[in-house]
mmCIF file of C-alpha atoms in Angstrom:
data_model
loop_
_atom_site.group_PDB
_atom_site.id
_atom_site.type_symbol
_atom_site.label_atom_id
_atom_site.label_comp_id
_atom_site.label_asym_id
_atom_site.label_seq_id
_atom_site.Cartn_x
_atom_site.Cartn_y
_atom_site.Cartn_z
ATOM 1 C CA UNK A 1 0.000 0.000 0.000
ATOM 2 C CA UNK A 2 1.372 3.430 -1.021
ATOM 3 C CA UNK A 3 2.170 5.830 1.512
ATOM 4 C CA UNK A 4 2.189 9.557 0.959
ATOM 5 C CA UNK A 5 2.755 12.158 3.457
ATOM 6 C CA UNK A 6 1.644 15.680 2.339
ATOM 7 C CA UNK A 7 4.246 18.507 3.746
ATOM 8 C CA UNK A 8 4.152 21.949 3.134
ATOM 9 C CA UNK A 9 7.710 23.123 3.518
ATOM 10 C CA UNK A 10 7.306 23.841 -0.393
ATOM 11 C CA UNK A 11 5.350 26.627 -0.194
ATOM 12 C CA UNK A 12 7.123 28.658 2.928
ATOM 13 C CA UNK A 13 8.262 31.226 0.192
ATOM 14 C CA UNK A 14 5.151 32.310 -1.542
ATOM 15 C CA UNK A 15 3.568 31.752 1.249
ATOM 16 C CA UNK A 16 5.158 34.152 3.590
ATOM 17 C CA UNK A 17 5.136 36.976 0.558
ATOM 18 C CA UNK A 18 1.217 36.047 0.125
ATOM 19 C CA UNK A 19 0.922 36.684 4.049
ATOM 20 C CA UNK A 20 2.632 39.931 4.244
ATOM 21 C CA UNK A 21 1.317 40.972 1.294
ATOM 22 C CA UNK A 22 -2.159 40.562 1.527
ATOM 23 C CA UNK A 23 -1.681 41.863 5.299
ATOM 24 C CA UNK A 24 -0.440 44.959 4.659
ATOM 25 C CA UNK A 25 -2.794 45.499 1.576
ATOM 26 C CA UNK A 26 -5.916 44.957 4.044
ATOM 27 C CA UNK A 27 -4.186 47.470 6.665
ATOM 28 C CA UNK A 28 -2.351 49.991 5.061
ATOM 29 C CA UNK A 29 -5.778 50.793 3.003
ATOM 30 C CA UNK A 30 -7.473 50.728 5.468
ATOM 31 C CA UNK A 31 -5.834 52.962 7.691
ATOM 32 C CA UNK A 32 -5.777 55.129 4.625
ATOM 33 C CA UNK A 33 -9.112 55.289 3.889
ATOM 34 C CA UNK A 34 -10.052 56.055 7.699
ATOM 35 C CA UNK A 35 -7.679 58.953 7.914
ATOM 36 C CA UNK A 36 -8.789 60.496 4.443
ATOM 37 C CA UNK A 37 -12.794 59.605 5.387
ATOM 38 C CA UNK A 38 -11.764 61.455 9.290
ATOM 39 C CA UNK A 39 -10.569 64.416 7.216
ATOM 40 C CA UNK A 40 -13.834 65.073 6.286
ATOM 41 C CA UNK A 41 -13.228 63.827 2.054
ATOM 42 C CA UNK A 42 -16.426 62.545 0.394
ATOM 43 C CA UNK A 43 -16.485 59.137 -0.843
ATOM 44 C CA UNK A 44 -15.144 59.945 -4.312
ATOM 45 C CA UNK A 45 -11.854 61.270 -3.152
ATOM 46 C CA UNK A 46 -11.592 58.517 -0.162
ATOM 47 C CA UNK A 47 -12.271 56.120 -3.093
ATOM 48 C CA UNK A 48 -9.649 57.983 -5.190
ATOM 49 C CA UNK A 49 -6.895 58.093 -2.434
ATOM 50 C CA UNK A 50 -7.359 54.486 -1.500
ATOM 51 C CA UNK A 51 -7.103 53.315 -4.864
ATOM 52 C CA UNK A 52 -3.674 55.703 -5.233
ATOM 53 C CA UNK A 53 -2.709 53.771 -1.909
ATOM 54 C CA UNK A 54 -3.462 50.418 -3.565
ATOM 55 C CA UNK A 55 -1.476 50.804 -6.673
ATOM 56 C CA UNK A 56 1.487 52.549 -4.780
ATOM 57 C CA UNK A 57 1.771 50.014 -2.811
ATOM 58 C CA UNK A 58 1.288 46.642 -4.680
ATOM 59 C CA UNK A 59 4.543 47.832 -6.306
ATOM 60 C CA UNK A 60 6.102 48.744 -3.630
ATOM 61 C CA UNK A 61 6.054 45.246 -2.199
ATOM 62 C CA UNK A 62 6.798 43.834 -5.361
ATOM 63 C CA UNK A 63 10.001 45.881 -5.678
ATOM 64 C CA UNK A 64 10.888 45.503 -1.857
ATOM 65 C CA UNK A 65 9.975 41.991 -2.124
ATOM 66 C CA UNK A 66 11.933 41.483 -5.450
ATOM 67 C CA UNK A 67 15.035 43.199 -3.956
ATOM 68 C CA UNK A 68 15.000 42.036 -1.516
ATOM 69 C CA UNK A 69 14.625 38.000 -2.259
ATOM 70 C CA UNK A 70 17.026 39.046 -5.480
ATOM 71 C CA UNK A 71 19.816 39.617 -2.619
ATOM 72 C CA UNK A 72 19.715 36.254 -0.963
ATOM 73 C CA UNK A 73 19.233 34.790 -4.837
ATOM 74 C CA UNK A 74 22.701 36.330 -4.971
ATOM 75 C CA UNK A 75 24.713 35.262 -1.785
ATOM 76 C CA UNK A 76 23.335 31.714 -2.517
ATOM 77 C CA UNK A 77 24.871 31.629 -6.228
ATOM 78 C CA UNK A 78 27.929 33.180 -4.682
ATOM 79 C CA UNK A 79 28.275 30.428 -2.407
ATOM 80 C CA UNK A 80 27.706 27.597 -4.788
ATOM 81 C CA UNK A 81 30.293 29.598 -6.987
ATOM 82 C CA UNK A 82 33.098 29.084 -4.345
ATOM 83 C CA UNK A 83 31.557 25.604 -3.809
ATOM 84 C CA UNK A 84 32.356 24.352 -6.723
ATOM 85 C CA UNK A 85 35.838 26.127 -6.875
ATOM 86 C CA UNK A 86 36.558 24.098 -3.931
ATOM 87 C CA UNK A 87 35.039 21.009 -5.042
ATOM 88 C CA UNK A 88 37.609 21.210 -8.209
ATOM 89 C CA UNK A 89 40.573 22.026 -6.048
ATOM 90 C CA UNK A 90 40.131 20.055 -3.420
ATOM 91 C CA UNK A 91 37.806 16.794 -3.681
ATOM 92 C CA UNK A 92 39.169 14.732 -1.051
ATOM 93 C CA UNK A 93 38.496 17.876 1.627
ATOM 94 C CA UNK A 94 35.257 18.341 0.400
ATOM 95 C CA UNK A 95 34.232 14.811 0.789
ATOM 96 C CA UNK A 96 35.362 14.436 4.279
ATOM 97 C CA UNK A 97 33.378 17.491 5.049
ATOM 98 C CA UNK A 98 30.447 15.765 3.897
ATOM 99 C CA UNK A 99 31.656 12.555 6.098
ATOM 100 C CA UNK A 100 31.761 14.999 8.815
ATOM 101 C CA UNK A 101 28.232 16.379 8.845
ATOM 102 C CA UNK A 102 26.640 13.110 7.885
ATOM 103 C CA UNK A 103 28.501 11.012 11.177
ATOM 104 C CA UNK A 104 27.021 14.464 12.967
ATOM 105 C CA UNK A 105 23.672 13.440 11.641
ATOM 106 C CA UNK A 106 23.656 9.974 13.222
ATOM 107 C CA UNK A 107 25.496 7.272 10.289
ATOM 108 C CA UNK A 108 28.297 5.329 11.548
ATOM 109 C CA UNK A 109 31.434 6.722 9.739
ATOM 110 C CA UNK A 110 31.931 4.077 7.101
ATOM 111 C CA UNK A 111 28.428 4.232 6.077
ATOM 112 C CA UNK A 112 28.863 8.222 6.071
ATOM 113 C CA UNK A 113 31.834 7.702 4.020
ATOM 114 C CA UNK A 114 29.680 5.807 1.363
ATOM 115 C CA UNK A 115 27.017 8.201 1.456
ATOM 116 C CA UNK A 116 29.101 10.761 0.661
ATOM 117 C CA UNK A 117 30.944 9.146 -2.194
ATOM 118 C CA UNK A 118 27.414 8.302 -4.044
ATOM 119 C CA UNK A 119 26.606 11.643 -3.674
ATOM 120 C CA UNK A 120 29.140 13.793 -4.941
ATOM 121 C CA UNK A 121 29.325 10.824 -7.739
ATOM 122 C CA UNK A 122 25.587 11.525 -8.637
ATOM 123 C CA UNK A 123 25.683 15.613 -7.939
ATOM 124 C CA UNK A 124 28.926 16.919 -6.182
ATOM 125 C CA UNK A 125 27.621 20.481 -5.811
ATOM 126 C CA UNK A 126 24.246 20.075 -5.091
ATOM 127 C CA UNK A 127 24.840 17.423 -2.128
ATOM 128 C CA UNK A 128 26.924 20.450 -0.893
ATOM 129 C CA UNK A 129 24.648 23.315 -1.540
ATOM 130 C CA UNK A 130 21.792 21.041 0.442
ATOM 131 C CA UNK A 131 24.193 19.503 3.616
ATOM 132 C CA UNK A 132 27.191 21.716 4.098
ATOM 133 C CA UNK A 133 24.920 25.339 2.710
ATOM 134 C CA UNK A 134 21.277 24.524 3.558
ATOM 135 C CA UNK A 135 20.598 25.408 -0.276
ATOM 136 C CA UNK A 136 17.633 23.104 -1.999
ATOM 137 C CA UNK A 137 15.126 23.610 -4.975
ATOM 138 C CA UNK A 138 12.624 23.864 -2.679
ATOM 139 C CA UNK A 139 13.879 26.767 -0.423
ATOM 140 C CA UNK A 140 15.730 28.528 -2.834
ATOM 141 C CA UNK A 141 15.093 31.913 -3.436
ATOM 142 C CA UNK A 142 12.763 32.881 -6.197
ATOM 143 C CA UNK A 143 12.638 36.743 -6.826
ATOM 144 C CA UNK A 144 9.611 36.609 -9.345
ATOM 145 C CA UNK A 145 7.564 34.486 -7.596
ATOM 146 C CA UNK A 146 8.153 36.265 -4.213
ATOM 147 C CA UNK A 147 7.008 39.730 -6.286
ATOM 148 C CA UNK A 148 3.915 38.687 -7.525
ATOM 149 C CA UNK A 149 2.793 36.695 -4.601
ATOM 150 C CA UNK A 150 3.307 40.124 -2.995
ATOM 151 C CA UNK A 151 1.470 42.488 -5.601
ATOM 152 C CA UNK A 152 -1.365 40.427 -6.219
ATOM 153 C CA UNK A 153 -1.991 39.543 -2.740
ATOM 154 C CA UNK A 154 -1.475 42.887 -1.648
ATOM 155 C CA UNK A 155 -4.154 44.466 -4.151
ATOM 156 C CA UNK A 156 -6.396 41.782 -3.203
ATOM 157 C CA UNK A 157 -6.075 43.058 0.377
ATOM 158 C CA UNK A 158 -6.199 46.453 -0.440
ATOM 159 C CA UNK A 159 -9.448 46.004 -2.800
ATOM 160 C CA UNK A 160 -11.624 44.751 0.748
ATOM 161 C CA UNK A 161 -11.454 47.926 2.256
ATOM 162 C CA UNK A 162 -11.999 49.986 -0.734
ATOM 163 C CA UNK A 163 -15.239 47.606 -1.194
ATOM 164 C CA UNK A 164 -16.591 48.274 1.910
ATOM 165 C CA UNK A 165 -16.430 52.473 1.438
ATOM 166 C CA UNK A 166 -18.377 51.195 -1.826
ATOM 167 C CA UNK A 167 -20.986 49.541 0.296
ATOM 168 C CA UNK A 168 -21.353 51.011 3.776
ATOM 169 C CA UNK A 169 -22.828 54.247 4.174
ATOM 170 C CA UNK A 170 -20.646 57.998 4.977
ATOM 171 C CA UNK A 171 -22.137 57.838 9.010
ATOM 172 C CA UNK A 172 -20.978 54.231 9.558
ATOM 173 C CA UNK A 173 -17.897 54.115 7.764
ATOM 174 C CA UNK A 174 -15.340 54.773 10.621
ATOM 175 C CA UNK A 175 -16.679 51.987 12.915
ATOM 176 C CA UNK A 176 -18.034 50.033 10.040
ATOM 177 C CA UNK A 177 -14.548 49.869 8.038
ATOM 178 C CA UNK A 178 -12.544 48.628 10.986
ATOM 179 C CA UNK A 179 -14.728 45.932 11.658
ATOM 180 C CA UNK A 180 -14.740 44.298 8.073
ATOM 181 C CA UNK A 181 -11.099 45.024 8.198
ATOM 182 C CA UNK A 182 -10.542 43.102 11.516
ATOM 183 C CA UNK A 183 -12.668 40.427 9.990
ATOM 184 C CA UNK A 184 -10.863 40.102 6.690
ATOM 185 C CA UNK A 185 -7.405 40.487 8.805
ATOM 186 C CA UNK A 186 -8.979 37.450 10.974
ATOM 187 C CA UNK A 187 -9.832 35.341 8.192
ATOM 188 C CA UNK A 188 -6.179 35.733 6.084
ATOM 189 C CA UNK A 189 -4.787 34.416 9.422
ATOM 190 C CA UNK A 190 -7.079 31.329 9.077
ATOM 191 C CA UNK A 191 -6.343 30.578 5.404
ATOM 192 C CA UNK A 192 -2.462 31.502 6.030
ATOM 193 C CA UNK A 193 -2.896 28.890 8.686
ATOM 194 C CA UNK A 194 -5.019 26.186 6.344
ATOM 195 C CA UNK A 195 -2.278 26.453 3.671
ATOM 196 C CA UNK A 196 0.499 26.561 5.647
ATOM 197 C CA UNK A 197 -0.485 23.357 8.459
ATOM 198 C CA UNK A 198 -0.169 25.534 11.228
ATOM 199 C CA UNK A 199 -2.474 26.682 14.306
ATOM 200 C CA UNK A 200 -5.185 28.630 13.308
ATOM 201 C CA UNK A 201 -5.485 30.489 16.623
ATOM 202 C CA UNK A 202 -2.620 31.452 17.337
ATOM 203 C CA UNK A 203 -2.270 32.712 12.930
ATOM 204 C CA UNK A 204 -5.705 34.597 13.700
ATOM 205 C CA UNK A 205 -4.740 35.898 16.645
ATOM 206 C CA UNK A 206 -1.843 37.404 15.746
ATOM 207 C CA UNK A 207 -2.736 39.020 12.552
ATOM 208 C CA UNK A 208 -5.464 40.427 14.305
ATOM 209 C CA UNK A 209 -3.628 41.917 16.978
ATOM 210 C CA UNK A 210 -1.366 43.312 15.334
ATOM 211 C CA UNK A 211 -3.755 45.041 12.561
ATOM 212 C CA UNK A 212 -5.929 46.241 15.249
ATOM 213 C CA UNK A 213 -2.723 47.831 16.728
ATOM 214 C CA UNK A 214 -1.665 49.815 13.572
ATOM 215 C CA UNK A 215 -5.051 51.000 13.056
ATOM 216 C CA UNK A 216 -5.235 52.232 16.509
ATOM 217 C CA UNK A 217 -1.946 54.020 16.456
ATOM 218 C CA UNK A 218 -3.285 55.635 12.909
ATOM 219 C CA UNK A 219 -6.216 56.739 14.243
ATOM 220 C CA UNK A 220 -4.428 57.868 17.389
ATOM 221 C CA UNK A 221 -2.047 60.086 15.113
ATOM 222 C CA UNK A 222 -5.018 61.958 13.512
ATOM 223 C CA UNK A 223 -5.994 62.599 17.419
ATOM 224 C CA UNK A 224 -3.259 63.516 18.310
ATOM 225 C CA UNK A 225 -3.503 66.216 15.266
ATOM 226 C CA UNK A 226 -7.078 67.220 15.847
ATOM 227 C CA UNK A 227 -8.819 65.405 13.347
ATOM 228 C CA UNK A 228 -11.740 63.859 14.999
ATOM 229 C CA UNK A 229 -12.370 59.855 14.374
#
């Protein structure tokens, strides 16, 4: 009988961009919206400034995100580089390396040994890049995929709150536009959770907190500056 175990380690990077992204999409526009509504804007030009907010920023994440994830792209391809360098010069010191971190592992050293010589006989450099680096197809960095994730999810986030000035009425738009975005915050913390096999409480919970937070600090800031919530 076939056995299959379903992990999700495969999906940590999109994942994590999709998170943020969608995360700060929801909150960011929101808080945006609130301030410009607070200011006393009609719903054309709170429609008009969230919709600025939403486009500024889905490319802002997808340039910080591509930037960013382009960097450790590079320090891993630098490292392979001098990998294989000393793989050429010096195979024997490489190997016993290998030996080294495998008899760390829990094989008997002449079973490590023979591990280590299929290996590097099958793929030298990437048995290095995934034991001696940490470096594997499925954690590698992938700048594209990491930007999109991050644009799309965080104009998908973005477009909730900019729904709800659509639907809600001008007197119960302050209250009414930090609920839905609490709820919308609470229920990306329960798919982030689905998709990713973790604890939904504790992913609700603390998306939830903290958006609550940041829109209670923005709205605190347009106190603090006399513009009545």
């Amino acid at each position: 009988m076939r056995h299959s175990e379903r992990h999700r380690t495969h999906r940590t990077g999109w994942l994590r961009a999709a998170v943020l992204g969608a995360n700060d999409g929801i909150v960011s526009t929101a808080s945006l919206v609130l301030g410009v509504a607070a200011a006393g804007a009609n719903t054309g030009a709170t429609l008009v400034a969230g919709v600025a907010g939403l486009v500024a920023g889905a490319m802002s994440m997808a340039a910080g995100e591509y930037v960013s994830v382009s960097s450790q792209a590079d320090t891993e391809r630098a490292d392979l580089a001098r990998e294989s360098k000393e793989l050429a010069a010096n195979p024997d010191q490489e190997h016993e390396e290998l030996v080294s971190i495998y008899v760390k592992r829990g094989l008997d050293r002449s079973l490590a040994s023979s591990v280590a010589t299929q290996l590097m006989t099958h793929d030298a450099l990437g048995a290095h890049g995934r034991d001696e680096l940490g470096i594997s197809d499925t954690l590698a960095a992938k700048p594209v995929q990491a930007a999109f994730a991050s644009a799309g999810t965080f104009a998908t986030g973005a477009a909730l709150p900019l729904l709800m000035v659509l639907i809600l009425p001008r007197a119960t738009l302050m209250w009414g536009l930090g609920g839905s975005s609490l709820f919308f915050l609470a229920l990306l913390g329960l798919v982030a959770a689905r998709a990713g096999g973790a604890p939904a409480l504790a992913s609700v919970w603390r998306v939830s907190f903290w958006g609550a937070l940041a829109m209670g600090l923005t709205a605190a800031v347009g106190a603090l500056f006399g513009v009545s919530a």
